[in-house]
mmCIF file of C-alpha atoms in Angstrom:
data_model
loop_
_atom_site.group_PDB
_atom_site.id
_atom_site.type_symbol
_atom_site.label_atom_id
_atom_site.label_comp_id
_atom_site.label_asym_id
_atom_site.label_seq_id
_atom_site.Cartn_x
_atom_site.Cartn_y
_atom_site.Cartn_z
ATOM 1 C CA MET A 1 -19.973 -12.260 22.498
ATOM 2 C CA ARG A 2 -17.628 -14.980 23.291
ATOM 3 C CA ASP A 3 -14.159 -13.948 23.993
ATOM 4 C CA ARG A 4 -12.089 -13.648 20.255
ATOM 5 C CA PHE A 5 -14.613 -15.758 19.061
ATOM 6 C CA TRP A 6 -12.593 -15.278 16.504
ATOM 7 C CA GLU A 7 -9.511 -17.415 17.171
ATOM 8 C CA ARG A 8 -11.819 -20.173 18.532
ATOM 9 C CA PHE A 9 -14.363 -21.063 16.973
ATOM 10 C CA SER A 10 -15.295 -21.230 12.949
ATOM 11 C CA LEU A 11 -17.381 -19.447 10.719
ATOM 12 C CA GLU A 12 -20.330 -22.147 10.931
ATOM 13 C CA GLU A 13 -20.198 -21.983 15.062
ATOM 14 C CA LEU A 14 -20.873 -18.292 15.155
ATOM 15 C CA THR A 15 -23.739 -16.415 16.634
ATOM 16 C CA GLN A 16 -25.786 -13.749 14.916
ATOM 17 C CA GLN A 17 -24.134 -10.616 16.645
ATOM 18 C CA GLU A 18 -20.769 -11.604 16.832
ATOM 19 C CA TRP A 19 -21.570 -12.659 12.788
ATOM 20 C CA GLU A 20 -22.366 -9.111 12.881
ATOM 21 C CA ALA A 21 -19.508 -8.065 14.849
ATOM 22 C CA LEU A 22 -16.599 -9.928 11.937
ATOM 23 C CA CYS A 23 -17.439 -6.553 9.880
ATOM 24 C CA ASP A 24 -15.097 -3.810 10.165
ATOM 25 C CA GLY A 25 -16.802 -1.371 8.941
ATOM 26 C CA CYS A 26 -14.591 -0.168 6.187
ATOM 27 C CA GLY A 27 -17.335 -0.168 3.747
ATOM 28 C CA LYS A 28 -16.047 -1.471 0.571
ATOM 29 C CA CYS A 29 -18.772 -3.957 0.504
ATOM 30 C CA CYS A 30 -21.276 -1.027 0.133
ATOM 31 C CA LEU A 31 -18.924 1.145 -3.108
ATOM 32 C CA VAL A 32 -21.182 0.600 -6.634
ATOM 33 C CA LYS A 33 -19.926 -2.936 -8.309
ATOM 34 C CA MET A 34 -20.408 -3.443 -12.152
ATOM 35 C CA GLU A 35 -20.304 -6.647 -13.828
ATOM 36 C CA ASP A 36 -19.274 -6.804 -17.361
ATOM 37 C CA ALA A 37 -21.441 -9.053 -18.911
ATOM 38 C CA ASP A 38 -18.793 -10.400 -21.291
ATOM 39 C CA THR A 39 -16.092 -11.079 -18.884
ATOM 40 C CA GLY A 40 -17.328 -11.315 -15.759
ATOM 41 C CA ASP A 41 -14.538 -9.017 -14.742
ATOM 42 C CA VAL A 42 -16.155 -6.959 -11.453
ATOM 43 C CA ALA A 43 -15.257 -2.639 -11.661
ATOM 44 C CA THR A 44 -15.564 -1.261 -8.027
ATOM 45 C CA LEU A 45 -15.882 2.295 -8.435
ATOM 46 C CA ASN A 46 -15.618 5.209 -5.568
ATOM 47 C CA VAL A 47 -19.405 5.381 -5.437
ATOM 48 C CA ALA A 48 -21.253 4.303 -2.592
ATOM 49 C CA CYS A 49 -24.444 3.041 -1.286
ATOM 50 C CA ARG A 50 -26.797 6.423 -0.436
ATOM 51 C CA LEU A 51 -27.314 4.927 2.736
ATOM 52 C CA LEU A 52 -23.466 4.652 3.980
ATOM 53 C CA ASP A 53 -22.710 7.124 5.603
ATOM 54 C CA ILE A 54 -19.483 8.321 4.578
ATOM 55 C CA GLY A 55 -17.631 9.860 7.733
ATOM 56 C CA SER A 56 -17.950 6.330 9.510
ATOM 57 C CA CYS A 57 -18.005 4.358 7.021
ATOM 58 C CA ARG A 58 -21.427 2.437 8.819
ATOM 59 C CA CYS A 59 -25.078 2.424 6.672
ATOM 60 C CA SER A 60 -27.624 5.429 8.386
ATOM 61 C CA ASP A 61 -30.507 2.534 8.221
ATOM 62 C CA TYR A 62 -28.985 -0.769 8.858
ATOM 63 C CA GLU A 63 -32.663 -1.852 9.986
ATOM 64 C CA ASN A 64 -34.365 -0.908 6.394
ATOM 65 C CA ARG A 65 -31.701 -0.746 4.629
ATOM 66 C CA PHE A 66 -33.751 -3.903 2.289
ATOM 67 C CA GLU A 67 -36.321 -1.842 1.922
ATOM 68 C CA LYS A 68 -34.662 1.281 1.352
ATOM 69 C CA VAL A 69 -31.282 -0.127 -1.313
ATOM 70 C CA PRO A 70 -33.271 -3.451 -2.875
ATOM 71 C CA GLU A 71 -30.236 -4.326 -4.556
ATOM 72 C CA CYS A 72 -28.278 -4.353 -1.227
ATOM 73 C CA THR A 73 -26.881 -8.227 0.025
ATOM 74 C CA GLN A 74 -26.610 -9.721 2.499
ATOM 75 C CA LEU A 75 -23.359 -11.044 3.543
ATOM 76 C CA SER A 76 -23.883 -15.081 4.860
ATOM 77 C CA LEU A 77 -22.130 -18.283 6.033
ATOM 78 C CA GLN A 78 -24.638 -19.698 3.336
ATOM 79 C CA ASN A 79 -23.828 -17.058 0.231
ATOM 80 C CA LEU A 80 -19.800 -15.934 1.496
ATOM 81 C CA ASP A 81 -18.701 -17.732 -1.390
ATOM 82 C CA GLU A 82 -20.421 -15.189 -4.151
ATOM 83 C CA PHE A 83 -19.131 -12.816 -3.123
ATOM 84 C CA HIS A 84 -15.573 -13.508 -4.619
ATOM 85 C CA TRP A 85 -15.326 -9.235 -5.278
ATOM 86 C CA LEU A 86 -15.368 -9.375 -1.540
ATOM 87 C CA PRO A 87 -11.091 -7.018 -0.839
ATOM 88 C CA HIS A 88 -8.416 -9.396 0.524
ATOM 89 C CA SER A 89 -8.772 -7.021 4.007
ATOM 90 C CA CYS A 90 -12.455 -8.070 5.015
ATOM 91 C CA ALA A 91 -12.801 -10.597 8.338
ATOM 92 C CA TYR A 92 -15.100 -13.116 6.436
ATOM 93 C CA ARG A 93 -13.215 -13.507 3.508
ATOM 94 C CA ARG A 94 -9.794 -13.912 5.413
ATOM 95 C CA LEU A 95 -11.339 -16.627 8.706
ATOM 96 C CA ALA A 96 -13.010 -17.933 5.879
ATOM 97 C CA GLU A 97 -9.806 -18.973 3.728
ATOM 98 C CA GLY A 98 -8.218 -18.982 6.941
ATOM 99 C CA ARG A 99 -6.562 -16.557 7.926
ATOM 100 C CA LYS A 100 -5.901 -14.364 11.087
ATOM 101 C CA LEU A 101 -7.563 -10.746 11.223
ATOM 102 C CA ALA A 102 -5.881 -7.459 10.620
ATOM 103 C CA SER A 103 -3.847 -6.378 13.855
ATOM 104 C CA TRP A 104 -6.139 -3.377 12.294
ATOM 105 C CA HIS A 105 -8.877 -4.646 12.848
ATOM 106 C CA PRO A 106 -12.045 -3.184 15.643
ATOM 107 C CA LEU A 107 -12.438 -6.240 17.480
ATOM 108 C CA ARG A 108 -8.296 -6.512 17.826
ATOM 109 C CA SER A 109 -7.272 -3.139 18.299
ATOM 110 C CA GLY A 110 -10.225 -1.789 20.409
ATOM 111 C CA ASP A 111 -11.929 0.426 18.182
ATOM 112 C CA ASP A 112 -12.495 1.174 14.410
ATOM 113 C CA ARG A 113 -9.332 4.688 14.457
ATOM 114 C CA ARG A 114 -6.522 1.792 13.615
ATOM 115 C CA MET A 115 -8.320 0.949 10.439
ATOM 116 C CA HIS A 116 -9.417 4.798 9.074
ATOM 117 C CA GLU A 117 -5.517 5.826 9.758
ATOM 118 C CA ARG A 118 -3.984 2.844 7.796
ATOM 119 C CA GLY A 119 -6.862 3.842 4.538
ATOM 120 C CA MET A 120 -8.096 0.762 4.822
ATOM 121 C CA SER A 121 -12.121 1.986 4.569
ATOM 122 C CA VAL A 122 -13.441 4.415 1.989
ATOM 123 C CA ARG A 123 -13.882 7.088 4.132
ATOM 124 C CA HIS A 124 -11.298 8.722 2.191
ATOM 125 C CA PHE A 125 -12.114 8.407 -0.551
ATOM 126 C CA ALA A 126 -15.989 7.784 -1.351
ATOM 127 C CA VAL A 127 -18.297 9.932 -3.179
ATOM 128 C CA SER A 128 -22.518 9.189 -2.293
ATOM 129 C CA GLU A 129 -24.514 7.903 -5.192
ATOM 130 C CA THR A 130 -26.214 10.871 -4.738
ATOM 131 C CA ASP A 131 -23.967 13.096 -6.096
ATOM 132 C CA VAL A 132 -22.870 11.460 -8.777
ATOM 133 C CA ASP A 133 -24.854 10.090 -12.187
ATOM 134 C CA GLU A 134 -25.117 7.197 -13.363
ATOM 135 C CA ALA A 135 -24.237 8.138 -16.856
ATOM 136 C CA ASP A 136 -20.696 9.150 -15.259
ATOM 137 C CA TYR A 137 -19.884 5.473 -13.756
ATOM 138 C CA GLU A 138 -17.176 4.589 -15.764
ATOM 139 C CA ALA A 139 -15.200 7.628 -14.534
ATOM 140 C CA HIS A 140 -15.277 6.811 -11.238
ATOM 141 C CA ILE A 141 -14.056 2.760 -11.484
ATOM 142 C CA ILE A 142 -11.434 2.368 -9.531
ATOM 143 C CA ASP A 143 -10.856 -1.270 -9.282
ATOM 144 C CA ILE A 144 -11.586 -3.844 -11.674
ATOM 145 C CA ILE A 145 -11.628 -7.560 -10.806
ATOM 146 C CA PRO A 146 -10.620 -10.338 -13.657
ATOM 147 C CA LEU A 147 -13.653 -13.157 -13.458
ATOM 148 C CA ASP A 148 -9.778 -15.769 -12.684
ATOM 149 C CA GLU A 149 -9.082 -13.766 -9.947
ATOM 150 C CA GLN A 150 -11.994 -13.440 -8.295
ATOM 151 C CA ARG A 151 -12.107 -17.201 -7.326
#
């Protein structure tokens, strides 16, 4: 990867490897989301995809995730604006909005320890979807993003 690529190149100029490296590994995009059909509001749950290794906040089968979890979506430059629910801390969102990477981001800090210590990952609160009955999902809502705040 090119030195400090996130500061020197636009998102459009990144290689696939650089694009992937932007992921801070917080696991927030792997949390279950529910969209209200009437309002368009998006509820985020503390329930994580069954493939998320909650301890490391990384996918346990990244290469095969689309086959194993058909609803898994892939963030790309072409669909970035569709992911309006991405947290404000997300590197993809930050760079797309013209902001810099957070000081705790692994590309800046050298590893993911600072991110976890700062509470920026799901490590300390997520539960696996294998441990939660779907009928109980409403009890696991941790945030609701109103449609008018998603843009």
